[in-house]
Amino acid sequence: MDGLAVRGAVVRYGGAGGTTAVDGVDLDVADGEILALLGPSGCGKSSLLRAVAGLEPLAAGSVTYDGADLTGVPVHRRGFGLLFQDGQLFAHRDVARNVAYGLETMRTPRAERAARVRELLDAVGLAGYERRAVSTLSGGERQRVALARALAPRPRLLLLDEPFSALDRALRERLAVEVRDVLRGTGTTAVFVTHDHDEAFTVADRVGVMRAGRLLQAAAPEELWRAPASRAVAEFLGYQAFVPRDGGWLAVGPNGLRVEASARPDASARPDGAALLDASAPPGGAVVDGAAGDGVWRAVVVAAAFRRGRVEVTVDVDLGGGVERLVAHLTADAPAPAPGDKVAVRLDAAGCAVVPA
Ligand SMILES: Nc1ncnc2c1ncn2[C@@H]1O[C@H](COP(=O)(O)OP(=O)(O)OP(=O)(O)O)[C@@H](O)[C@H]1O
């Protein structure tokens, strides 16, 4: 098989009785594919990446590339590029000579080297920076130079470990888009470690969700959202509630709950807003109609705010597992309901997913 194949990978620290950081992971990354490893702090993302790089030995399992076993192959002979949080540029080299470093060690002819450096500085948006001292660069510029340096020798796989985590949010978002474009434009196969959901979904063709040393699911972003393989994956993605259904769960996503804007027979409708339920109805709980999972529930408004072009309504509601505080949306151009209002909420199928038990 072309590309990276990890089978049954185990990484342990501290020998027997120590920490198992990676606990039997299988992972494939096809040629030209960008895979993000996403998971909470300490779940083993970096350890897995380091094992692929050859920086950490495997206690069990194997790493192969294009079918060739890499056990015992040292880091610098794997043909992989590495980019870490701190790109660690060479302070005594200018920008061009930093980018050229790998090409020098490969004894690439001077003219070819200069052309490749120009091409990469152009790709990372730093054309004309050749002679700048790295001490004069901003944090974002440094990481872009580090990316150009990692890409210069045309690695068959680029491994990135939280490459932007030291940068501020706005810059991180911009760089994530740039890096995606550079990786796609150069056809680079890459594994990208991050704990930032937005970053993972921006950069990657597929996202692998890790927890406690295990890879729970690896899938394209839209598939991950549409069909989380387990409740753990759905919770990690941000599904906010789980309604028991068919032995599994109906997971209610951030956009999965809607405040009814239309008048209902048992509601005293505001002319232009949320349908208010009879004020004497018990707070929370009690399905108004329909089967569990399809019905309309009574909910009590806790707060409402206008956000991103619509009204976000925080409600207390019992979808079947006790009263929970969830976020619902009021899609109509309507004034927000007030705290304490009793409203009807309905599941929005487009924002929900069926999750196996
Ligand atoms: N060199 C080490 N020696 C001992 N334990 C380690 C070492 N490196 C990592 N660990 C432990 O292994 C587990 C996984 O760590 P790892 O750094 O792979 O997780 P991570 O998902 O990358 O976390 P983060 O996002 O915080 O970097 C953690 O419990 C960590 O404490």
mmCIF file of C-alpha atoms and ligand atoms in Angstrom:
data_model
loop_
_atom_site.group_PDB
_atom_site.id
_atom_site.type_symbol
_atom_site.label_atom_id
_atom_site.label_comp_id
_atom_site.label_asym_id
_atom_site.label_seq_id
_atom_site.Cartn_x
_atom_site.Cartn_y
_atom_site.Cartn_z
ATOM 1 C CA MET A 1 0.000 0.000 0.000
ATOM 2 C CA ASP A 2 1.217 3.511 -0.825
ATOM 3 C CA GLY A 3 1.685 5.928 2.026
ATOM 4 C CA LEU A 4 1.851 5.462 5.771
ATOM 5 C CA ALA A 5 0.504 2.374 7.535
ATOM 6 C CA VAL A 6 0.586 2.092 11.318
ATOM 7 C CA ARG A 7 -0.478 -1.250 12.799
ATOM 8 C CA GLY A 8 -1.090 -2.042 16.458
ATOM 9 C CA ALA A 9 1.234 0.742 17.566
ATOM 10 C CA VAL A 10 2.008 0.862 21.282
ATOM 11 C CA VAL A 11 4.176 3.556 22.888
ATOM 12 C CA ARG A 12 5.110 3.191 26.554
ATOM 13 C CA TYR A 13 7.090 5.376 28.872
ATOM 14 C CA GLY A 14 8.858 4.201 32.012
ATOM 15 C CA GLY A 15 8.876 0.459 31.257
ATOM 16 C CA ALA A 16 6.517 -2.028 32.921
ATOM 17 C CA GLY A 17 4.096 -0.221 35.223
ATOM 18 C CA GLY A 18 4.757 3.046 33.354
ATOM 19 C CA THR A 19 2.415 5.060 31.104
ATOM 20 C CA THR A 20 0.912 3.558 27.958
ATOM 21 C CA ALA A 21 0.638 6.689 25.814
ATOM 22 C CA VAL A 22 -0.406 4.941 22.583
ATOM 23 C CA ASP A 23 -2.440 1.798 23.017
ATOM 24 C CA GLY A 24 -2.798 -0.280 19.858
ATOM 25 C CA VAL A 25 -3.391 2.251 17.088
ATOM 26 C CA ASP A 26 -4.052 1.328 13.442
ATOM 27 C CA LEU A 27 -3.812 4.226 11.015
ATOM 28 C CA ASP A 28 -3.421 4.672 7.263
ATOM 29 C CA VAL A 29 -2.503 7.889 5.522
ATOM 30 C CA ALA A 30 -2.685 7.668 1.743
ATOM 31 C CA ASP A 31 -0.259 9.341 -0.596
ATOM 32 C CA GLY A 32 -1.117 13.051 -0.856
ATOM 33 C CA GLU A 33 -3.551 12.944 2.057
ATOM 34 C CA ILE A 34 -3.555 15.331 5.030
ATOM 35 C CA LEU A 35 -4.636 13.706 8.274
ATOM 36 C CA ALA A 36 -5.150 15.621 11.518
ATOM 37 C CA LEU A 37 -4.834 13.855 14.869
ATOM 38 C CA LEU A 38 -7.220 15.557 17.243
ATOM 39 C CA GLY A 39 -7.757 14.863 20.924
ATOM 40 C CA PRO A 40 -7.508 16.277 24.424
ATOM 41 C CA SER A 41 -4.206 16.971 26.123
ATOM 42 C CA GLY A 42 -2.373 13.795 27.067
ATOM 43 C CA CYS A 43 -4.331 11.473 24.753
ATOM 44 C CA GLY A 44 -1.144 10.344 23.000
ATOM 45 C CA LYS A 45 -1.197 12.381 19.764
ATOM 46 C CA SER A 46 2.401 13.573 20.038
ATOM 47 C CA SER A 47 3.618 10.159 21.132
ATOM 48 C CA LEU A 48 2.046 8.560 18.053
ATOM 49 C CA LEU A 49 3.559 11.227 15.802
ATOM 50 C CA ARG A 50 6.961 10.816 17.418
ATOM 51 C CA ALA A 51 6.780 7.054 16.946
ATOM 52 C CA VAL A 52 6.006 7.553 13.248
ATOM 53 C CA ALA A 53 8.966 9.946 13.021
ATOM 54 C CA GLY A 54 11.241 7.410 14.688
ATOM 55 C CA LEU A 55 11.839 9.653 17.714
ATOM 56 C CA GLU A 56 10.105 7.199 20.053
ATOM 57 C CA PRO A 57 10.479 3.386 19.901
ATOM 58 C CA LEU A 58 7.387 1.190 19.498
ATOM 59 C CA ALA A 59 6.749 -1.237 22.355
ATOM 60 C CA ALA A 60 4.600 -3.223 19.900
ATOM 61 C CA GLY A 61 3.224 -2.896 16.393
ATOM 62 C CA SER A 62 4.751 -1.519 13.216
ATOM 63 C CA VAL A 63 5.133 1.571 11.041
ATOM 64 C CA THR A 64 5.562 1.096 7.295
ATOM 65 C CA TYR A 65 5.803 3.546 4.416
ATOM 66 C CA ASP A 66 5.034 2.448 0.857
ATOM 67 C CA GLY A 67 5.036 -1.088 2.225
ATOM 68 C CA ALA A 68 8.559 -0.891 3.709
ATOM 69 C CA ASP A 69 8.939 -1.581 7.441
ATOM 70 C CA LEU A 70 10.635 1.345 9.218
ATOM 71 C CA THR A 71 11.604 -0.506 12.401
ATOM 72 C CA GLY A 72 15.204 0.378 13.132
ATOM 73 C CA VAL A 73 15.334 3.064 10.427
ATOM 74 C CA PRO A 74 16.687 6.237 12.094
ATOM 75 C CA VAL A 75 14.784 9.530 11.974
ATOM 76 C CA HIS A 76 16.934 11.154 9.290
ATOM 77 C CA ARG A 77 16.680 8.163 6.964
ATOM 78 C CA ARG A 78 12.882 7.971 6.922
ATOM 79 C CA GLY A 79 12.467 10.746 4.360
ATOM 80 C CA PHE A 80 10.024 12.576 6.628
ATOM 81 C CA GLY A 81 9.900 16.281 7.407
ATOM 82 C CA LEU A 82 9.222 17.488 10.948
ATOM 83 C CA LEU A 83 7.692 20.729 12.171
ATOM 84 C CA PHE A 84 7.164 21.395 15.861
ATOM 85 C CA GLN A 85 5.573 24.153 17.934
ATOM 86 C CA ASP A 86 8.849 26.006 18.069
ATOM 87 C CA GLY A 87 10.267 25.722 14.551
ATOM 88 C CA GLN A 88 13.785 26.119 15.998
ATOM 89 C CA LEU A 89 15.348 28.054 13.173
ATOM 90 C CA PHE A 90 19.115 28.352 12.969
ATOM 91 C CA ALA A 91 19.820 31.776 14.473
ATOM 92 C CA HIS A 92 23.129 32.235 12.656
ATOM 93 C CA ARG A 93 21.611 31.576 9.205
ATOM 94 C CA ASP A 94 19.452 34.035 7.296
ATOM 95 C CA VAL A 95 16.001 33.038 6.044
ATOM 96 C CA ALA A 96 17.199 31.642 2.704
ATOM 97 C CA ARG A 97 19.933 29.567 4.322
ATOM 98 C CA ASN A 98 17.484 28.206 6.863
ATOM 99 C CA VAL A 99 15.175 27.059 4.073
ATOM 100 C CA ALA A 100 18.153 25.694 2.115
ATOM 101 C CA TYR A 101 19.479 23.640 5.039
ATOM 102 C CA GLY A 102 18.067 20.251 4.018
ATOM 103 C CA LEU A 103 19.035 20.849 0.402
ATOM 104 C CA GLU A 104 22.634 21.586 1.447
ATOM 105 C CA THR A 105 22.864 18.315 3.350
ATOM 106 C CA MET A 106 21.513 16.556 0.238
ATOM 107 C CA ARG A 107 24.176 18.365 -1.830
ATOM 108 C CA THR A 108 21.606 19.902 -4.165
ATOM 109 C CA PRO A 109 23.384 22.106 -6.762
ATOM 110 C CA ARG A 110 23.467 25.787 -5.853
ATOM 111 C CA ALA A 111 21.245 27.084 -8.668
ATOM 112 C CA GLU A 112 18.585 24.451 -8.023
ATOM 113 C CA ARG A 113 18.755 25.230 -4.314
ATOM 114 C CA ALA A 114 18.218 28.946 -4.879
ATOM 115 C CA ALA A 115 15.254 28.255 -7.156
ATOM 116 C CA ARG A 116 13.657 25.892 -4.624
ATOM 117 C CA VAL A 117 14.153 28.394 -1.784
ATOM 118 C CA ARG A 118 12.468 31.113 -3.859
ATOM 119 C CA GLU A 119 9.595 28.812 -4.779
ATOM 120 C CA LEU A 120 8.974 27.880 -1.131
ATOM 121 C CA LEU A 121 9.286 31.396 0.265
ATOM 122 C CA ASP A 122 6.768 32.371 -2.367
ATOM 123 C CA ALA A 123 4.463 29.503 -1.328
ATOM 124 C CA VAL A 124 4.525 30.543 2.350
ATOM 125 C CA GLY A 125 4.026 34.232 1.550
ATOM 126 C CA LEU A 126 7.567 35.377 2.344
ATOM 127 C CA ALA A 127 8.889 36.267 -1.101
ATOM 128 C CA GLY A 128 11.790 38.695 -0.785
ATOM 129 C CA TYR A 129 12.679 37.614 2.777
ATOM 130 C CA GLU A 130 15.797 35.697 1.670
ATOM 131 C CA ARG A 131 18.372 37.887 3.395
ATOM 132 C CA ARG A 132 16.437 38.676 6.587
ATOM 133 C CA ALA A 133 17.990 37.622 9.878
ATOM 134 C CA VAL A 134 15.632 35.243 11.664
ATOM 135 C CA SER A 135 15.874 37.348 14.846
ATOM 136 C CA THR A 136 13.952 40.106 13.024
ATOM 137 C CA LEU A 137 10.955 37.880 12.179
ATOM 138 C CA SER A 138 7.580 37.716 13.940
ATOM 139 C CA GLY A 139 6.419 34.417 15.456
ATOM 140 C CA GLY A 140 4.157 33.698 12.495
ATOM 141 C CA GLU A 141 6.909 34.476 10.000
ATOM 142 C CA ARG A 142 9.287 32.171 11.824
ATOM 143 C CA GLN A 143 6.863 29.277 11.646
ATOM 144 C CA ARG A 144 6.345 29.921 7.946
ATOM 145 C CA VAL A 145 10.115 29.787 7.420
ATOM 146 C CA ALA A 146 10.196 26.560 9.433
ATOM 147 C CA LEU A 147 7.432 25.149 7.206
ATOM 148 C CA ALA A 148 9.354 26.149 4.052
ATOM 149 C CA ARG A 149 12.498 24.555 5.485
ATOM 150 C CA ALA A 150 10.635 21.315 6.272
ATOM 151 C CA LEU A 151 9.134 21.185 2.768
ATOM 152 C CA ALA A 152 12.284 22.105 0.820
ATOM 153 C CA PRO A 153 13.744 18.572 0.540
ATOM 154 C CA ARG A 154 10.320 17.300 -0.669
ATOM 155 C CA PRO A 155 9.717 14.934 2.260
ATOM 156 C CA ARG A 156 7.468 11.994 1.403
ATOM 157 C CA LEU A 157 5.616 12.679 4.662
ATOM 158 C CA LEU A 158 5.454 15.874 6.706
ATOM 159 C CA LEU A 159 4.782 15.498 10.444
ATOM 160 C CA LEU A 160 3.502 18.626 12.187
ATOM 161 C CA ASP A 161 3.088 18.792 15.973
ATOM 162 C CA GLU A 162 0.960 21.759 17.124
ATOM 163 C CA PRO A 163 2.909 24.033 14.777
ATOM 164 C CA PHE A 164 0.886 27.162 15.605
ATOM 165 C CA SER A 165 0.013 26.691 19.255
ATOM 166 C CA ALA A 166 2.393 29.459 20.357
ATOM 167 C CA LEU A 167 0.672 32.004 18.088
ATOM 168 C CA ASP A 168 -2.419 34.085 18.737
ATOM 169 C CA ARG A 169 -5.814 32.881 17.588
ATOM 170 C CA ALA A 170 -6.305 35.154 14.562
ATOM 171 C CA LEU A 171 -2.865 34.380 13.172
ATOM 172 C CA ARG A 172 -3.377 30.667 13.847
ATOM 173 C CA GLU A 173 -6.587 30.651 11.838
ATOM 174 C CA ARG A 174 -4.946 32.425 8.918
ATOM 175 C CA LEU A 175 -1.895 30.171 8.983
ATOM 176 C CA ALA A 176 -4.072 27.044 9.104
ATOM 177 C CA VAL A 177 -5.656 28.075 5.801
ATOM 178 C CA GLU A 178 -2.251 28.950 4.318
ATOM 179 C CA VAL A 179 -0.701 25.670 5.412
ATOM 180 C CA ARG A 180 -3.587 23.715 3.939
ATOM 181 C CA ASP A 181 -3.092 25.521 0.637
ATOM 182 C CA VAL A 182 0.673 24.983 0.676
ATOM 183 C CA LEU A 183 0.318 21.272 1.505
ATOM 184 C CA ARG A 184 -2.365 20.769 -1.147
ATOM 185 C CA GLY A 185 -0.437 22.848 -3.690
ATOM 186 C CA THR A 186 2.720 20.804 -3.156
ATOM 187 C CA GLY A 187 0.823 17.485 -2.956
ATOM 188 C CA THR A 188 2.436 16.816 0.425
ATOM 189 C CA THR A 189 1.302 13.850 2.520
ATOM 190 C CA ALA A 190 0.999 15.064 6.101
ATOM 191 C CA VAL A 191 0.009 14.164 9.655
ATOM 192 C CA PHE A 192 -0.926 17.190 11.707
ATOM 193 C CA VAL A 193 -1.305 17.004 15.496
ATOM 194 C CA THR A 194 -3.577 19.545 17.163
ATOM 195 C CA HIS A 195 -6.013 19.891 20.037
ATOM 196 C CA ASP A 196 -7.846 22.665 18.179
ATOM 197 C CA HIS A 197 -10.999 21.447 16.410
ATOM 198 C CA ASP A 198 -11.183 24.349 13.958
ATOM 199 C CA GLU A 199 -7.565 23.885 12.985
ATOM 200 C CA ALA A 200 -8.037 20.154 12.398
ATOM 201 C CA PHE A 201 -11.157 20.652 10.302
ATOM 202 C CA THR A 202 -9.547 23.480 8.314
ATOM 203 C CA VAL A 203 -6.335 21.690 7.441
ATOM 204 C CA ALA A 204 -7.236 18.022 7.088
ATOM 205 C CA ASP A 205 -8.821 15.735 4.503
ATOM 206 C CA ARG A 206 -9.476 13.301 7.341
ATOM 207 C CA VAL A 207 -9.531 13.802 11.088
ATOM 208 C CA GLY A 208 -8.516 11.094 13.565
ATOM 209 C CA VAL A 209 -10.046 11.481 17.028
ATOM 210 C CA MET A 210 -7.877 10.104 19.842
ATOM 211 C CA ARG A 211 -8.662 9.472 23.471
ATOM 212 C CA ALA A 212 -6.602 7.747 26.149
ATOM 213 C CA GLY A 213 -4.079 6.332 23.703
ATOM 214 C CA ARG A 214 -6.654 4.979 21.282
ATOM 215 C CA LEU A 215 -7.792 6.144 17.878
ATOM 216 C CA LEU A 216 -11.584 6.260 18.219
ATOM 217 C CA GLN A 217 -12.389 7.144 14.605
ATOM 218 C CA ALA A 218 -10.698 8.558 11.519
ATOM 219 C CA ALA A 219 -12.927 10.035 8.843
ATOM 220 C CA ALA A 220 -13.496 13.029 6.593
ATOM 221 C CA PRO A 221 -14.782 16.016 8.600
ATOM 222 C CA GLU A 222 -18.320 15.862 7.208
ATOM 223 C CA GLU A 223 -18.518 12.114 7.777
ATOM 224 C CA LEU A 224 -17.236 12.456 11.333
ATOM 225 C CA TRP A 225 -20.017 14.950 12.043
ATOM 226 C CA ARG A 226 -22.695 13.030 10.166
ATOM 227 C CA ALA A 227 -21.880 9.632 11.655
ATOM 228 C CA PRO A 228 -19.787 9.687 14.846
ATOM 229 C CA ALA A 229 -18.741 6.092 15.576
ATOM 230 C CA SER A 230 -19.446 6.374 19.300
ATOM 231 C CA ARG A 231 -20.851 8.616 21.965
ATOM 232 C CA ALA A 232 -17.288 9.486 23.011
ATOM 233 C CA VAL A 233 -16.523 10.835 19.525
ATOM 234 C CA ALA A 234 -19.815 12.742 19.402
ATOM 235 C CA GLU A 235 -19.179 14.281 22.832
ATOM 236 C CA PHE A 236 -15.691 15.281 21.796
ATOM 237 C CA LEU A 237 -17.029 16.926 18.622
ATOM 238 C CA GLY A 238 -19.481 19.002 20.652
ATOM 239 C CA TYR A 239 -22.772 17.112 20.451
ATOM 240 C CA GLN A 240 -24.593 18.514 23.444
ATOM 241 C CA ALA A 241 -27.193 15.909 24.408
ATOM 242 C CA PHE A 242 -27.984 12.240 23.845
ATOM 243 C CA VAL A 243 -31.529 10.938 23.522
ATOM 244 C CA PRO A 244 -31.827 7.129 23.857
ATOM 245 C CA ARG A 245 -33.035 5.656 20.580
ATOM 246 C CA ASP A 246 -33.100 2.146 19.066
ATOM 247 C CA GLY A 247 -30.587 0.854 21.595
ATOM 248 C CA GLY A 248 -28.190 3.686 20.696
ATOM 249 C CA TRP A 249 -28.375 7.450 20.822
ATOM 250 C CA LEU A 250 -29.732 10.350 18.909
ATOM 251 C CA ALA A 251 -26.983 12.903 19.421
ATOM 252 C CA VAL A 252 -28.137 16.510 19.461
ATOM 253 C CA GLY A 253 -25.530 18.756 17.850
ATOM 254 C CA PRO A 254 -24.844 22.448 18.437
ATOM 255 C CA ASN A 255 -27.456 23.167 15.738
ATOM 256 C CA GLY A 256 -29.716 20.272 16.605
ATOM 257 C CA LEU A 257 -32.324 22.027 18.718
ATOM 258 C CA ARG A 258 -34.778 24.625 17.475
ATOM 259 C CA VAL A 259 -37.177 26.866 19.367
ATOM 260 C CA GLU A 260 -40.579 26.650 17.741
ATOM 261 C CA ALA A 261 -41.401 29.989 16.209
ATOM 262 C CA SER A 262 -44.878 29.053 15.015
ATOM 263 C CA ALA A 263 -47.982 29.214 17.144
ATOM 264 C CA ARG A 264 -49.213 25.877 18.487
ATOM 265 C CA PRO A 265 -52.678 24.944 19.718
ATOM 266 C CA ASP A 266 -51.421 24.670 23.288
ATOM 267 C CA ALA A 267 -49.258 27.739 23.059
ATOM 268 C CA SER A 268 -50.025 31.384 23.347
ATOM 269 C CA ALA A 269 -47.962 32.654 20.456
ATOM 270 C CA ARG A 270 -46.150 35.914 20.471
ATOM 271 C CA PRO A 271 -47.060 37.577 17.209
ATOM 272 C CA ASP A 272 -43.464 37.780 16.072
ATOM 273 C CA GLY A 273 -41.428 35.509 18.320
ATOM 274 C CA ALA A 274 -41.113 32.162 19.974
ATOM 275 C CA ALA A 275 -44.232 30.150 20.615
ATOM 276 C CA LEU A 276 -44.822 30.462 24.342
ATOM 277 C CA LEU A 277 -46.387 27.583 26.174
ATOM 278 C CA ASP A 278 -49.082 27.884 28.749
ATOM 279 C CA ALA A 279 -47.421 29.471 31.753
ATOM 280 C CA SER A 280 -49.016 26.911 34.049
ATOM 281 C CA ALA A 281 -47.206 24.033 32.306
ATOM 282 C CA PRO A 282 -44.603 22.340 34.510
ATOM 283 C CA PRO A 283 -41.080 23.612 33.943
ATOM 284 C CA GLY A 284 -38.848 21.400 31.787
ATOM 285 C CA GLY A 285 -39.744 17.778 31.233
ATOM 286 C CA ALA A 286 -42.858 16.348 29.647
ATOM 287 C CA VAL A 287 -43.019 15.595 25.978
ATOM 288 C CA VAL A 288 -45.744 17.702 24.424
ATOM 289 C CA ASP A 289 -46.353 15.386 21.505
ATOM 290 C CA GLY A 290 -44.669 12.823 19.273
ATOM 291 C CA ALA A 291 -42.415 9.939 20.185
ATOM 292 C CA ALA A 292 -39.220 10.532 22.093
ATOM 293 C CA GLY A 293 -36.662 11.853 19.635
ATOM 294 C CA ASP A 294 -39.212 13.346 17.254
ATOM 295 C CA GLY A 295 -41.369 15.289 19.597
ATOM 296 C CA VAL A 296 -41.683 18.738 20.923
ATOM 297 C CA TRP A 297 -40.533 19.406 24.459
ATOM 298 C CA ARG A 298 -41.337 22.049 26.989
ATOM 299 C CA ALA A 299 -38.324 24.101 27.843
ATOM 300 C CA VAL A 300 -37.627 27.023 30.134
ATOM 301 C CA VAL A 301 -35.557 29.884 28.748
ATOM 302 C CA VAL A 302 -32.465 30.687 30.785
ATOM 303 C CA ALA A 303 -30.933 33.277 28.481
ATOM 304 C CA ALA A 304 -31.084 34.443 24.904
ATOM 305 C CA ALA A 305 -28.553 36.289 22.786
ATOM 306 C CA PHE A 306 -28.240 37.380 19.190
ATOM 307 C CA ARG A 307 -25.214 35.617 17.727
ATOM 308 C CA ARG A 308 -23.961 35.048 14.208
ATOM 309 C CA GLY A 309 -27.152 36.243 12.609
ATOM 310 C CA ARG A 310 -29.633 34.306 14.705
ATOM 311 C CA VAL A 311 -31.014 34.061 18.193
ATOM 312 C CA GLU A 312 -29.229 31.563 20.447
ATOM 313 C CA VAL A 313 -31.497 30.501 23.288
ATOM 314 C CA THR A 314 -30.164 28.689 26.350
ATOM 315 C CA VAL A 315 -32.899 26.475 27.762
ATOM 316 C CA ASP A 316 -33.479 23.976 30.533
ATOM 317 C CA VAL A 317 -35.127 20.940 28.999
ATOM 318 C CA ASP A 318 -35.599 17.247 29.749
ATOM 319 C CA LEU A 319 -35.130 15.247 26.550
ATOM 320 C CA GLY A 320 -35.510 11.993 28.473
ATOM 321 C CA GLY A 321 -32.448 11.818 30.679
ATOM 322 C CA GLY A 322 -33.219 14.545 33.207
ATOM 323 C CA VAL A 323 -33.213 18.319 32.934
ATOM 324 C CA GLU A 324 -30.193 19.621 31.005
ATOM 325 C CA ARG A 325 -29.070 23.097 30.026
ATOM 326 C CA LEU A 326 -28.798 23.156 26.220
ATOM 327 C CA VAL A 327 -28.505 25.671 23.424
ATOM 328 C CA ALA A 328 -31.345 25.990 20.929
ATOM 329 C CA HIS A 329 -31.808 28.328 17.999
ATOM 330 C CA LEU A 330 -34.606 30.537 16.912
ATOM 331 C CA THR A 331 -34.214 30.752 13.167
ATOM 332 C CA ALA A 332 -36.946 33.227 12.473
ATOM 333 C CA ASP A 333 -36.173 36.927 12.434
ATOM 334 C CA ALA A 334 -37.701 37.263 15.819
ATOM 335 C CA PRO A 335 -37.085 39.022 19.085
ATOM 336 C CA ALA A 336 -35.519 36.758 21.655
ATOM 337 C CA PRO A 337 -37.711 35.140 24.319
ATOM 338 C CA ALA A 338 -37.089 36.325 27.867
ATOM 339 C CA PRO A 339 -35.538 34.334 30.730
ATOM 340 C CA GLY A 340 -38.255 32.332 32.459
ATOM 341 C CA ASP A 341 -40.413 32.048 29.309
ATOM 342 C CA LYS A 342 -41.710 28.581 28.637
ATOM 343 C CA VAL A 343 -41.138 27.657 25.014
ATOM 344 C CA ALA A 344 -41.441 24.585 22.826
ATOM 345 C CA VAL A 345 -38.268 23.111 21.378
ATOM 346 C CA ARG A 346 -37.967 20.606 18.573
ATOM 347 C CA LEU A 347 -35.058 18.513 17.307
ATOM 348 C CA ASP A 348 -33.674 19.556 13.965
ATOM 349 C CA ALA A 349 -32.752 16.360 12.118
ATOM 350 C CA ALA A 350 -30.037 18.133 10.098
ATOM 351 C CA GLY A 351 -28.209 18.947 13.327
ATOM 352 C CA CYS A 352 -28.545 15.506 14.919
ATOM 353 C CA ALA A 353 -26.745 12.198 14.347
ATOM 354 C CA VAL A 354 -27.573 8.576 15.097
ATOM 355 C CA VAL A 355 -24.822 7.107 17.266
ATOM 356 C CA PRO A 356 -24.443 3.398 18.052
ATOM 357 C CA ALA A 357 -24.359 2.355 21.704
HETATM 358 N N1 LIG B 1 8.820 11.415 27.734
HETATM 359 C C1 LIG B 1 7.794 11.004 28.456
HETATM 360 N N2 LIG B 1 7.971 10.311 29.599
HETATM 361 C C2 LIG B 1 6.929 9.866 30.334
HETATM 362 N N3 LIG B 1 5.634 10.081 30.008
HETATM 363 C C3 LIG B 1 5.382 10.765 28.887
HETATM 364 C C4 LIG B 1 6.434 11.271 28.049
HETATM 365 N N4 LIG B 1 5.866 11.921 27.000
HETATM 366 C C5 LIG B 1 4.534 11.827 27.168
HETATM 367 N N5 LIG B 1 4.235 11.135 28.297
HETATM 368 C C6 LIG B 1 2.888 10.809 28.786
HETATM 369 O O1 LIG B 1 2.206 10.097 27.759
HETATM 370 C C7 LIG B 1 0.856 10.516 27.646
HETATM 371 C C8 LIG B 1 0.589 11.038 26.243
HETATM 372 O O2 LIG B 1 1.342 12.207 26.035
HETATM 373 P P1 LIG B 1 1.388 12.938 24.620
HETATM 374 O O3 LIG B 1 2.334 14.071 24.728
HETATM 375 O O4 LIG B 1 1.617 11.929 23.562
HETATM 376 O O5 LIG B 1 -0.109 13.453 24.501
HETATM 377 P P2 LIG B 1 -0.726 14.604 23.602
HETATM 378 O O6 LIG B 1 -2.064 14.122 23.204
HETATM 379 O O7 LIG B 1 0.210 14.961 22.514
HETATM 380 O O8 LIG B 1 -0.864 15.771 24.640
HETATM 381 P P3 LIG B 1 -0.655 17.352 24.455
HETATM 382 O O9 LIG B 1 -1.739 17.816 23.541
HETATM 383 O O10 LIG B 1 -0.799 17.854 25.850
HETATM 384 O O11 LIG B 1 0.728 17.524 23.890
HETATM 385 C C9 LIG B 1 0.654 11.546 28.733
HETATM 386 O O12 LIG B 1 0.103 10.895 29.857
HETATM 387 C C10 LIG B 1 2.056 12.036 29.028
HETATM 388 O O13 LIG B 1 2.168 12.467 30.366
#
